[in-house]
Amino acid sequence: MRRYLAVALSATVLTAVTACGGSPSEEPDTGTSGPRPVTVGVIPIVDVAPIYLGKEQGFFSSRGIDLELVTAQGGAAIVPGVLSGDFQFGFSNITSLMIAQTKNVPVRIVANGAASTGVPGKDFGGVAVAEGSPITGAAGLAGRKVAVNTLKNIGDTTVRESVRKAGGDPSTIEFVEIGFPDMPAALESGQVDAAWVVEPQLSAVKAAGGTVIASNFTDTAPDLTIAAYFAGTKLIAEDPELVKSFTEAINESLAYADAHPDEVRAVLSSYTKISEEVRAALILPKWPTDVNRTSLETLATLGTTDGIFGGTAPDLGKLLP
Amino acid sequence: MRPGRLVLGLAGLAGFVLLLEVIPRAGLVPSRYLPPAADIAVALAGELADAGFWAALRDTLSGWVIGLLIAAGAGVVLGLLIGAVPVLRALTASTVEFLRPIPSVALIPLVVVLYGASLQSKLVLVVYAAFWQMLVQVLHGVRDVDPVADETARAYGLGRAARITHVLWPTALPYVMTGLRLAAAVALILCVTGELVIGAPGLGARIAVAQTSGAVPDLYALIVVTGLLGVAINVGARAIERYALRWHQSVRGETVG
């Protein structure tokens, strides 16, 4: 009894304490007059440059959307943000969305996000080794320690496929979880034998004498879709007009970004701290307006084989627009 | 005494900056990962000229102030209440000891689900961490009340309110001030950590952006800013402590009676 009371008391205290700080999250304005505030959760990386550019170009305001971009540190904070209504839309990598779908999280893709360039050796992400490494190709990764930013996600799935295609045994790779920003140092100090890096760290690794030995995205599928914008199914059902406007605005932004790489490099300075030299030199992703369904089927099959979906295969019909 | 300490403090700082300049230049650590002090200073100047930096500083400070006020308020009120009522104290002791050591950062997955990357998330972490610092100090303070003084006050017919004002509060105040000083520092750490890990707006989120962008000098410049903020908060808290306890022998430096 005493224990119950004590727990109840502490719980009350904590609730009271935490409730004080919270202002109610803003309800989306359903009125038709004036621009509609829309918050999108993004990650401060190169992939989301089109939405920043599209905002600058007025592609959202012309559709009555007053766009606010909130940077979250990684996709893990974005899906909950979309579900709780803090964000109307979010940006996430495809594998994370598939994992969410297999867990019956009610989200659905509303627009394409970013795609591989499809050019081996010239993609915005790849598997790199440090200067002087004896590993010269994907097959050499078998039995080695390879860094990925998140275990059981798009990184290890696609790296395994690179090794498989090169005739190596992917089951012997030891994957280590290291954040992208720490990968150049981890490679240089020999903590790992290879690392799956994306821009701008890919440029940093190359500048330090490293070499790209495999293009895991292009090895997995031609023009692999890497990431997408998504919304909660509740919003999609309740406000199809808003979703439609947002999708149109994003598509216009993606097309514009693809056609104006110099403006993309310039807009990066507005939300990242990537240096001017790196901005000028880094490899940009592709921004097609269509999600490459075939590539996602490949990704889903590979992920299922790797067991990252917990025994069930993702239902792409429920995830794709 | 004081000018001497100041000189020594500044000399120590200068030595540290010199070391930071020499180590990367001598190649002991690659300057790609630890830039020399001069590069950090240049990056710092760049930050100070950027409106985004000041917005981030404001976000961090507001999260810190709001969180600290909630934690301090709740800590003092509940500390006095629990401390003064033996039943409540016995009832909560084990729970407090159970909850207190839980690191605030362990709550991050929970608050992300509840509030996403927002001020609320940051506040939960700040309040949780700072609250226990306050509560425990206040409980110690209440326990420290001299029974003779309390009995004397009762004998003179002082009521409950008068005894709280004249006996309990003066005894507890030094502890409250210590708790506030500890809570202020912890609150800043959790504020920045929350921003860094969750991405809630503030200096921490800016550090994370500099990190993902590979902007190493900016990264260190922002870390220097958070360090200076910590120093400023500590100095401020000590000043408040000295003012609030100006009557107390620990501050007056003389024995009374």
Short mmCIF file of N, CA, C and O in Angstrom, two decimals, chain B residues 58-180:
data_model
loop_
_atom_site.label_atom_id
_atom_site.label_comp_id
_atom_site.label_asym_id
_atom_site.label_seq_id
_atom_site.Cartn_x
_atom_site.Cartn_y
_atom_site.Cartn_z
N ARG B 58 19.26 31.89 -27.64
CA ARG B 58 18.01 32.27 -26.97
C ARG B 58 17.19 31.01 -26.65
O ARG B 58 16.65 30.87 -25.56
N ASP B 59 17.11 30.10 -27.62
CA ASP B 59 16.35 28.86 -27.40
C ASP B 59 16.92 28.06 -26.24
O ASP B 59 16.18 27.54 -25.40
N THR B 60 18.24 27.96 -26.20
CA THR B 60 18.88 27.20 -25.13
C THR B 60 18.62 27.86 -23.78
O THR B 60 18.23 27.20 -22.81
N LEU B 61 18.81 29.19 -23.74
CA LEU B 61 18.64 29.89 -22.46
C LEU B 61 17.20 29.85 -21.98
O LEU B 61 16.95 29.67 -20.80
N SER B 62 16.24 29.98 -22.91
CA SER B 62 14.86 29.95 -22.47
C SER B 62 14.50 28.56 -21.95
O SER B 62 13.81 28.44 -20.94
N GLY B 63 14.98 27.53 -22.62
CA GLY B 63 14.73 26.16 -22.14
C GLY B 63 15.33 25.96 -20.75
O GLY B 63 14.71 25.37 -19.87
N TRP B 64 16.51 26.52 -20.57
CA TRP B 64 17.20 26.39 -19.29
C TRP B 64 16.44 27.11 -18.18
O TRP B 64 16.19 26.56 -17.12
N VAL B 65 16.06 28.37 -18.46
CA VAL B 65 15.37 29.17 -17.43
C VAL B 65 14.04 28.53 -17.05
O VAL B 65 13.75 28.31 -15.87
N ILE B 66 13.23 28.20 -18.07
CA ILE B 66 11.90 27.64 -17.78
C ILE B 66 12.05 26.33 -17.01
O ILE B 66 11.40 26.11 -16.00
N GLY B 67 12.95 25.48 -17.49
CA GLY B 67 13.14 24.19 -16.85
C GLY B 67 13.61 24.34 -15.42
O GLY B 67 13.11 23.67 -14.51
N LEU B 68 14.55 25.26 -15.22
CA LEU B 68 15.10 25.46 -13.88
C LEU B 68 14.04 26.01 -12.93
O LEU B 68 13.94 25.60 -11.77
N LEU B 69 13.22 26.95 -13.42
CA LEU B 69 12.18 27.53 -12.57
C LEU B 69 11.18 26.47 -12.15
O LEU B 69 10.80 26.39 -10.97
N ILE B 70 10.77 25.63 -13.09
CA ILE B 70 9.81 24.56 -12.76
C ILE B 70 10.44 23.62 -11.73
O ILE B 70 9.84 23.30 -10.70
N ALA B 71 11.68 23.20 -12.02
CA ALA B 71 12.35 22.25 -11.12
C ALA B 71 12.56 22.85 -9.74
O ALA B 71 12.32 22.20 -8.71
N ALA B 72 13.00 24.13 -9.71
CA ALA B 72 13.28 24.76 -8.42
C ALA B 72 11.99 24.97 -7.63
O ALA B 72 11.93 24.66 -6.43
N GLY B 73 10.96 25.44 -8.31
CA GLY B 73 9.68 25.66 -7.64
C GLY B 73 9.14 24.37 -7.06
O GLY B 73 8.81 24.28 -5.86
N ALA B 74 9.10 23.35 -7.90
CA ALA B 74 8.56 22.06 -7.46
C ALA B 74 9.45 21.46 -6.37
O ALA B 74 8.94 20.91 -5.38
N GLY B 75 10.76 21.61 -6.52
CA GLY B 75 11.69 21.05 -5.55
C GLY B 75 11.54 21.68 -4.18
O GLY B 75 11.52 20.98 -3.16
N VAL B 76 11.39 23.00 -4.15
CA VAL B 76 11.27 23.70 -2.87
C VAL B 76 9.94 23.38 -2.20
O VAL B 76 9.90 22.97 -1.03
N VAL B 77 8.86 23.49 -2.96
CA VAL B 77 7.54 23.25 -2.37
C VAL B 77 7.42 21.82 -1.86
O VAL B 77 7.07 21.57 -0.70
N LEU B 78 7.76 20.86 -2.73
CA LEU B 78 7.63 19.46 -2.33
C LEU B 78 8.66 19.09 -1.27
O LEU B 78 8.37 18.30 -0.37
N GLY B 79 9.86 19.69 -1.36
CA GLY B 79 10.90 19.40 -0.37
C GLY B 79 10.47 19.84 1.02
O GLY B 79 10.61 19.09 1.99
N LEU B 80 9.91 21.05 1.11
CA LEU B 80 9.45 21.55 2.41
C LEU B 80 8.30 20.70 2.93
O LEU B 80 8.26 20.32 4.10
N LEU B 81 7.39 20.36 2.03
CA LEU B 81 6.22 19.59 2.41
C LEU B 81 6.62 18.20 2.91
O LEU B 81 6.27 17.78 4.02
N ILE B 82 7.39 17.51 2.07
CA ILE B 82 7.80 16.14 2.42
C ILE B 82 8.69 16.16 3.66
O ILE B 82 8.56 15.33 4.56
N GLY B 83 9.60 17.15 3.69
CA GLY B 83 10.54 17.22 4.79
C GLY B 83 9.85 17.49 6.12
O GLY B 83 10.26 16.99 7.17
N ALA B 84 8.78 18.28 6.08
CA ALA B 84 8.13 18.70 7.32
C ALA B 84 7.14 17.66 7.83
O ALA B 84 6.77 17.67 9.00
N VAL B 85 6.69 16.76 6.95
CA VAL B 85 5.71 15.75 7.37
C VAL B 85 6.37 14.38 7.38
O VAL B 85 6.64 13.81 6.33
N PRO B 86 6.70 13.86 8.58
CA PRO B 86 7.44 12.59 8.68
C PRO B 86 6.81 11.45 7.88
O PRO B 86 7.51 10.65 7.28
N VAL B 87 5.47 11.39 7.86
CA VAL B 87 4.81 10.30 7.14
C VAL B 87 5.13 10.38 5.64
O VAL B 87 5.47 9.38 5.00
N LEU B 88 5.04 11.59 5.11
CA LEU B 88 5.33 11.77 3.69
C LEU B 88 6.78 11.40 3.39
O LEU B 88 7.09 10.78 2.38
N ARG B 89 7.64 11.78 4.31
CA ARG B 89 9.06 11.50 4.11
C ARG B 89 9.31 9.99 4.05
O ARG B 89 9.96 9.49 3.13
N ALA B 90 8.70 9.28 4.97
CA ALA B 90 8.86 7.82 5.01
C ALA B 90 8.24 7.19 3.76
O ALA B 90 8.75 6.23 3.20
N LEU B 91 7.14 7.78 3.34
CA LEU B 91 6.40 7.25 2.19
C LEU B 91 7.18 7.40 0.89
O LEU B 91 7.12 6.54 0.01
N THR B 92 7.92 8.49 0.78
CA THR B 92 8.56 8.79 -0.51
C THR B 92 10.03 8.41 -0.57
O THR B 92 10.60 8.34 -1.65
N ALA B 93 10.64 8.18 0.60
CA ALA B 93 12.09 7.99 0.63
C ALA B 93 12.58 6.96 -0.39
O ALA B 93 13.49 7.24 -1.19
N SER B 94 11.97 5.78 -0.40
CA SER B 94 12.47 4.73 -1.29
C SER B 94 12.23 5.10 -2.75
O SER B 94 13.06 4.83 -3.62
N THR B 95 11.09 5.74 -3.02
CA THR B 95 10.79 6.11 -4.40
C THR B 95 11.77 7.16 -4.91
O THR B 95 12.24 7.08 -6.05
N VAL B 96 12.06 8.13 -4.03
CA VAL B 96 13.01 9.17 -4.43
C VAL B 96 14.36 8.53 -4.74
O VAL B 96 14.98 8.82 -5.78
N GLU B 97 14.77 7.63 -3.87
CA GLU B 97 16.07 6.99 -4.08
C GLU B 97 16.07 6.13 -5.34
O GLU B 97 17.09 5.92 -5.98
N PHE B 98 14.89 5.61 -5.70
CA PHE B 98 14.77 4.78 -6.90
C PHE B 98 14.80 5.65 -8.16
O PHE B 98 15.48 5.33 -9.14
N LEU B 99 14.10 6.77 -8.13
CA LEU B 99 13.96 7.59 -9.34
C LEU B 99 15.18 8.50 -9.57
O LEU B 99 15.55 8.77 -10.70
N ARG B 100 15.78 8.93 -8.47
CA ARG B 100 16.83 9.95 -8.56
C ARG B 100 18.01 9.52 -9.44
O ARG B 100 18.49 10.32 -10.24
N PRO B 101 18.50 8.29 -9.31
CA PRO B 101 19.68 7.96 -10.12
C PRO B 101 19.38 7.65 -11.59
O PRO B 101 20.31 7.45 -12.35
N ILE B 102 18.10 7.61 -11.98
CA ILE B 102 17.80 7.33 -13.39
C ILE B 102 18.31 8.51 -14.23
O ILE B 102 17.90 9.65 -14.01
N PRO B 103 19.24 8.25 -15.15
CA PRO B 103 19.75 9.38 -15.92
C PRO B 103 18.65 9.95 -16.80
O PRO B 103 17.88 9.20 -17.41
N SER B 104 18.61 11.27 -16.83
CA SER B 104 17.57 11.96 -17.61
C SER B 104 17.60 11.54 -19.08
O SER B 104 16.56 11.42 -19.72
N VAL B 105 18.81 11.30 -19.61
CA VAL B 105 18.91 10.97 -21.03
C VAL B 105 18.23 9.64 -21.35
O VAL B 105 17.87 9.38 -22.50
N ALA B 106 18.05 8.79 -20.32
CA ALA B 106 17.36 7.52 -20.55
C ALA B 106 15.90 7.77 -20.94
O ALA B 106 15.24 6.90 -21.50
N LEU B 107 15.41 8.97 -20.65
CA LEU B 107 14.01 9.28 -20.96
C LEU B 107 13.85 9.78 -22.40
O LEU B 107 12.73 10.00 -22.85
N ILE B 108 14.97 9.95 -23.10
CA ILE B 108 14.89 10.55 -24.44
C ILE B 108 13.93 9.80 -25.37
O ILE B 108 13.05 10.43 -25.98
N PRO B 109 14.02 8.46 -25.47
CA PRO B 109 13.08 7.78 -26.37
C PRO B 109 11.62 8.06 -26.01
O PRO B 109 10.78 8.24 -26.88
N LEU B 110 11.35 8.13 -24.72
CA LEU B 110 10.00 8.39 -24.26
C LEU B 110 9.53 9.79 -24.64
O LEU B 110 8.45 9.97 -25.20
N VAL B 111 10.37 10.79 -24.37
CA VAL B 111 9.92 12.17 -24.64
C VAL B 111 9.83 12.43 -26.14
O VAL B 111 9.01 13.23 -26.58
N VAL B 112 10.65 11.72 -26.93
CA VAL B 112 10.57 11.90 -28.38
C VAL B 112 9.21 11.43 -28.87
O VAL B 112 8.57 12.07 -29.70
N VAL B 113 8.74 10.31 -28.33
CA VAL B 113 7.42 9.80 -28.71
C VAL B 113 6.33 10.78 -28.26
O VAL B 113 5.37 11.04 -28.97
N LEU B 114 6.51 11.35 -27.07
CA LEU B 114 5.48 12.23 -26.52
C LEU B 114 5.46 13.60 -27.19
O LEU B 114 4.42 14.12 -27.54
N TYR B 115 6.64 14.19 -27.38
CA TYR B 115 6.68 15.59 -27.80
C TYR B 115 7.49 15.88 -29.05
O TYR B 115 7.53 17.02 -29.50
N GLY B 116 8.17 14.87 -29.63
CA GLY B 116 8.98 15.13 -30.81
C GLY B 116 10.14 16.06 -30.49
O GLY B 116 10.57 16.16 -29.33
N ALA B 117 10.62 16.75 -31.51
CA ALA B 117 11.77 17.64 -31.32
C ALA B 117 11.28 19.03 -30.92
O ALA B 117 11.29 19.95 -31.71
N SER B 118 10.84 19.16 -29.68
CA SER B 118 10.25 20.44 -29.29
C SER B 118 10.81 20.90 -27.95
O SER B 118 11.58 20.19 -27.31
N LEU B 119 10.36 22.10 -27.55
CA LEU B 119 10.77 22.66 -26.26
C LEU B 119 10.33 21.73 -25.13
O LEU B 119 11.05 21.53 -24.15
N GLN B 120 9.12 21.15 -25.27
CA GLN B 120 8.61 20.27 -24.21
C GLN B 120 9.57 19.12 -23.92
O GLN B 120 9.82 18.79 -22.77
N SER B 121 10.10 18.50 -24.99
CA SER B 121 11.01 17.36 -24.82
C SER B 121 12.19 17.77 -23.97
O SER B 121 12.62 17.07 -23.06
N LYS B 122 12.73 18.94 -24.33
CA LYS B 122 13.90 19.46 -23.63
C LYS B 122 13.55 19.69 -22.17
O LYS B 122 14.32 19.35 -21.26
N LEU B 123 12.37 20.27 -21.94
CA LEU B 123 11.97 20.62 -20.57
C LEU B 123 11.83 19.38 -19.70
O LEU B 123 12.20 19.41 -18.52
N VAL B 124 11.29 18.30 -20.26
CA VAL B 124 11.14 17.09 -19.45
C VAL B 124 12.51 16.65 -18.94
O VAL B 124 12.68 16.37 -17.75
N LEU B 125 13.50 16.65 -19.85
CA LEU B 125 14.84 16.21 -19.46
C LEU B 125 15.43 17.14 -18.42
O LEU B 125 15.99 16.70 -17.40
N VAL B 126 15.30 18.45 -18.66
CA VAL B 126 15.88 19.45 -17.75
C VAL B 126 15.22 19.36 -16.38
O VAL B 126 15.90 19.29 -15.36
N VAL B 127 13.90 19.33 -16.38
CA VAL B 127 13.17 19.32 -15.10
C VAL B 127 13.47 18.04 -14.34
O VAL B 127 13.71 18.07 -13.14
N TYR B 128 13.47 16.92 -15.04
CA TYR B 128 13.72 15.65 -14.35
C TYR B 128 15.08 15.67 -13.65
O TYR B 128 15.19 15.30 -12.49
N ALA B 129 16.09 16.14 -14.37
CA ALA B 129 17.44 16.13 -13.81
C ALA B 129 17.59 17.15 -12.69
O ALA B 129 18.17 16.86 -11.63
N ALA B 130 17.06 18.35 -12.91
CA ALA B 130 17.28 19.44 -11.94
C ALA B 130 16.41 19.28 -10.70
O ALA B 130 16.81 19.67 -9.60
N PHE B 131 15.22 18.68 -10.89
CA PHE B 131 14.29 18.55 -9.77
C PHE B 131 14.89 17.76 -8.60
O PHE B 131 14.79 18.18 -7.44
N TRP B 132 15.56 16.65 -8.92
CA TRP B 132 16.11 15.81 -7.83
C TRP B 132 17.21 16.55 -7.08
O TRP B 132 17.33 16.42 -5.86
N GLN B 133 18.03 17.33 -7.81
CA GLN B 133 19.08 18.11 -7.15
C GLN B 133 18.47 19.04 -6.11
O GLN B 133 18.98 19.15 -5.00
N MET B 134 17.37 19.69 -6.51
CA MET B 134 16.70 20.62 -5.60
C MET B 134 16.07 19.87 -4.44
O MET B 134 16.30 20.19 -3.27
N LEU B 135 15.27 18.85 -4.79
CA LEU B 135 14.50 18.14 -3.76
C LEU B 135 15.40 17.59 -2.66
O LEU B 135 15.15 17.80 -1.47
N VAL B 136 16.47 16.93 -3.07
CA VAL B 136 17.33 16.28 -2.08
C VAL B 136 17.98 17.32 -1.17
O VAL B 136 18.05 17.13 0.06
N GLN B 137 18.42 18.43 -1.75
CA GLN B 137 19.02 19.48 -0.93
C GLN B 137 18.01 20.06 0.05
O GLN B 137 18.32 20.28 1.22
N VAL B 138 16.79 20.32 -0.42
CA VAL B 138 15.76 20.89 0.45
C VAL B 138 15.44 19.91 1.58
O VAL B 138 15.31 20.31 2.75
N LEU B 139 15.37 18.62 1.25
CA LEU B 139 15.11 17.63 2.30
C LEU B 139 16.21 17.65 3.36
O LEU B 139 15.93 17.60 4.56
N HIS B 140 17.46 17.75 2.90
CA HIS B 140 18.58 17.84 3.84
C HIS B 140 18.43 19.09 4.70
O HIS B 140 18.67 19.06 5.90
N GLY B 141 18.05 20.17 4.07
CA GLY B 141 17.90 21.45 4.75
C GLY B 141 16.87 21.37 5.86
O GLY B 141 17.10 21.82 6.98
N VAL B 142 15.73 20.76 5.54
CA VAL B 142 14.66 20.65 6.51
C VAL B 142 15.10 19.78 7.69
O VAL B 142 14.81 20.06 8.85
N ARG B 143 15.85 18.73 7.37
CA ARG B 143 16.31 17.81 8.40
C ARG B 143 17.30 18.49 9.35
O ARG B 143 17.50 18.07 10.48
N ASP B 144 17.93 19.56 8.86
CA ASP B 144 18.99 20.22 9.60
C ASP B 144 18.45 21.19 10.67
O ASP B 144 19.22 21.79 11.41
N VAL B 145 17.12 21.35 10.71
CA VAL B 145 16.55 22.30 11.67
C VAL B 145 16.93 21.88 13.09
O VAL B 145 16.76 20.73 13.47
N ASP B 146 17.44 22.85 13.81
CA ASP B 146 17.88 22.59 15.19
C ASP B 146 16.64 22.34 16.06
O ASP B 146 15.79 23.22 16.20
N PRO B 147 16.53 21.13 16.66
CA PRO B 147 15.33 20.83 17.45
C PRO B 147 15.14 21.80 18.61
O PRO B 147 14.02 22.13 18.97
N VAL B 148 16.27 22.26 19.17
CA VAL B 148 16.18 23.20 20.31
C VAL B 148 15.54 24.51 19.85
O VAL B 148 14.62 25.04 20.48
N ALA B 149 15.99 25.00 18.66
CA ALA B 149 15.43 26.23 18.13
C ALA B 149 13.94 26.05 17.85
O ALA B 149 13.13 26.94 18.15
N ASP B 150 13.59 24.89 17.30
CA ASP B 150 12.20 24.64 16.97
C ASP B 150 11.35 24.58 18.24
O ASP B 150 10.27 25.17 18.32
N GLU B 151 11.88 23.87 19.26
CA GLU B 151 11.17 23.77 20.54
C GLU B 151 11.01 25.14 21.18
O GLU B 151 9.95 25.48 21.72
N THR B 152 12.08 25.92 21.09
CA THR B 152 12.04 27.27 21.66
C THR B 152 10.94 28.09 21.00
O THR B 152 10.16 28.77 21.65
N ALA B 153 10.92 28.00 19.65
CA ALA B 153 9.91 28.75 18.90
C ALA B 153 8.51 28.31 19.33
O ALA B 153 7.62 29.15 19.53
N ARG B 154 8.34 26.99 19.49
CA ARG B 154 7.04 26.48 19.94
C ARG B 154 6.70 27.02 21.33
O ARG B 154 5.58 27.46 21.58
N ALA B 155 7.73 27.00 22.21
CA ALA B 155 7.53 27.45 23.58
C ALA B 155 7.09 28.91 23.63
O ALA B 155 6.31 29.31 24.47
N TYR B 156 7.61 29.69 22.67
CA TYR B 156 7.24 31.10 22.62
C TYR B 156 5.91 31.32 21.91
O TYR B 156 5.50 32.44 21.65
N GLY B 157 5.29 30.19 21.52
CA GLY B 157 3.95 30.28 20.94
C GLY B 157 3.91 30.65 19.48
O GLY B 157 2.90 31.15 18.98
N LEU B 158 5.01 30.43 18.77
CA LEU B 158 4.99 30.72 17.34
C LEU B 158 4.14 29.68 16.61
O LEU B 158 4.26 28.48 16.88
N GLY B 159 3.31 30.15 15.72
CA GLY B 159 2.45 29.24 14.95
C GLY B 159 3.25 28.55 13.85
O GLY B 159 4.44 28.81 13.65
N ARG B 160 2.54 27.68 13.10
CA ARG B 160 3.20 26.90 12.05
C ARG B 160 3.85 27.82 11.00
O ARG B 160 5.01 27.65 10.65
N ALA B 161 3.07 28.83 10.57
CA ALA B 161 3.57 29.72 9.51
C ALA B 161 4.80 30.47 10.01
O ALA B 161 5.79 30.60 9.30
N ALA B 162 4.73 30.95 11.24
CA ALA B 162 5.84 31.73 11.80
C ALA B 162 7.07 30.85 11.96
O ALA B 162 8.20 31.29 11.71
N ARG B 163 6.85 29.58 12.34
CA ARG B 163 8.00 28.70 12.52
C ARG B 163 8.66 28.38 11.16
O ARG B 163 9.87 28.29 11.05
N ILE B 164 7.81 28.25 10.14
CA ILE B 164 8.37 28.01 8.79
C ILE B 164 9.21 29.21 8.37
O ILE B 164 10.34 29.08 7.89
N THR B 165 8.67 30.42 8.60
CA THR B 165 9.37 31.63 8.18
C THR B 165 10.64 31.88 8.98
O THR B 165 11.66 32.28 8.43
N HIS B 166 10.55 31.67 10.31
CA HIS B 166 11.67 32.09 11.16
C HIS B 166 12.64 30.99 11.53
O HIS B 166 13.77 31.27 11.90
N VAL B 167 12.21 29.73 11.45
CA VAL B 167 13.11 28.64 11.85
C VAL B 167 13.47 27.75 10.65
O VAL B 167 14.64 27.58 10.31
N LEU B 168 12.42 27.24 10.02
CA LEU B 168 12.66 26.26 8.95
C LEU B 168 13.36 26.88 7.75
O LEU B 168 14.39 26.40 7.28
N TRP B 169 12.79 27.97 7.24
CA TRP B 169 13.31 28.57 6.01
C TRP B 169 14.75 29.05 6.14
O TRP B 169 15.58 28.74 5.28
N PRO B 170 15.09 29.80 7.23
CA PRO B 170 16.49 30.24 7.34
C PRO B 170 17.47 29.07 7.42
O PRO B 170 18.58 29.15 6.91
N THR B 171 17.04 27.96 8.06
CA THR B 171 17.92 26.80 8.15
C THR B 171 18.09 26.15 6.78
O THR B 171 19.19 25.74 6.39
N ALA B 172 16.97 26.07 6.07
CA ALA B 172 16.99 25.35 4.80
C ALA B 172 17.61 26.17 3.68
O ALA B 172 18.11 25.61 2.69
N LEU B 173 17.58 27.49 3.80
CA LEU B 173 18.00 28.35 2.68
C LEU B 173 19.39 28.04 2.13
O LEU B 173 19.56 27.96 0.91
N PRO B 174 20.42 27.86 2.98
CA PRO B 174 21.74 27.53 2.41
C PRO B 174 21.68 26.27 1.55
O PRO B 174 22.32 26.20 0.51
N TYR B 175 20.89 25.29 1.99
CA TYR B 175 20.75 24.06 1.21
C TYR B 175 20.01 24.33 -0.10
O TYR B 175 20.35 23.80 -1.15
N VAL B 176 18.98 25.16 -0.01
CA VAL B 176 18.20 25.50 -1.20
C VAL B 176 19.14 26.15 -2.23
O VAL B 176 19.09 25.83 -3.42
N MET B 177 20.01 27.04 -1.73
CA MET B 177 20.92 27.74 -2.63
C MET B 177 21.93 26.78 -3.26
O MET B 177 22.22 26.87 -4.44
N THR B 178 22.42 25.84 -2.45
CA THR B 178 23.32 24.83 -3.00
C THR B 178 22.59 24.02 -4.07
O THR B 178 23.12 23.78 -5.17
N GLY B 179 21.36 23.63 -3.75
CA GLY B 179 20.57 22.86 -4.71
C GLY B 179 20.35 23.64 -5.99
O GLY B 179 20.48 23.09 -7.09
N LEU B 180 20.09 24.92 -5.86
CA LEU B 180 19.85 25.76 -7.03
C LEU B 180 21.10 25.85 -7.90
O LEU B 180 21.03 25.77 -9.13
#
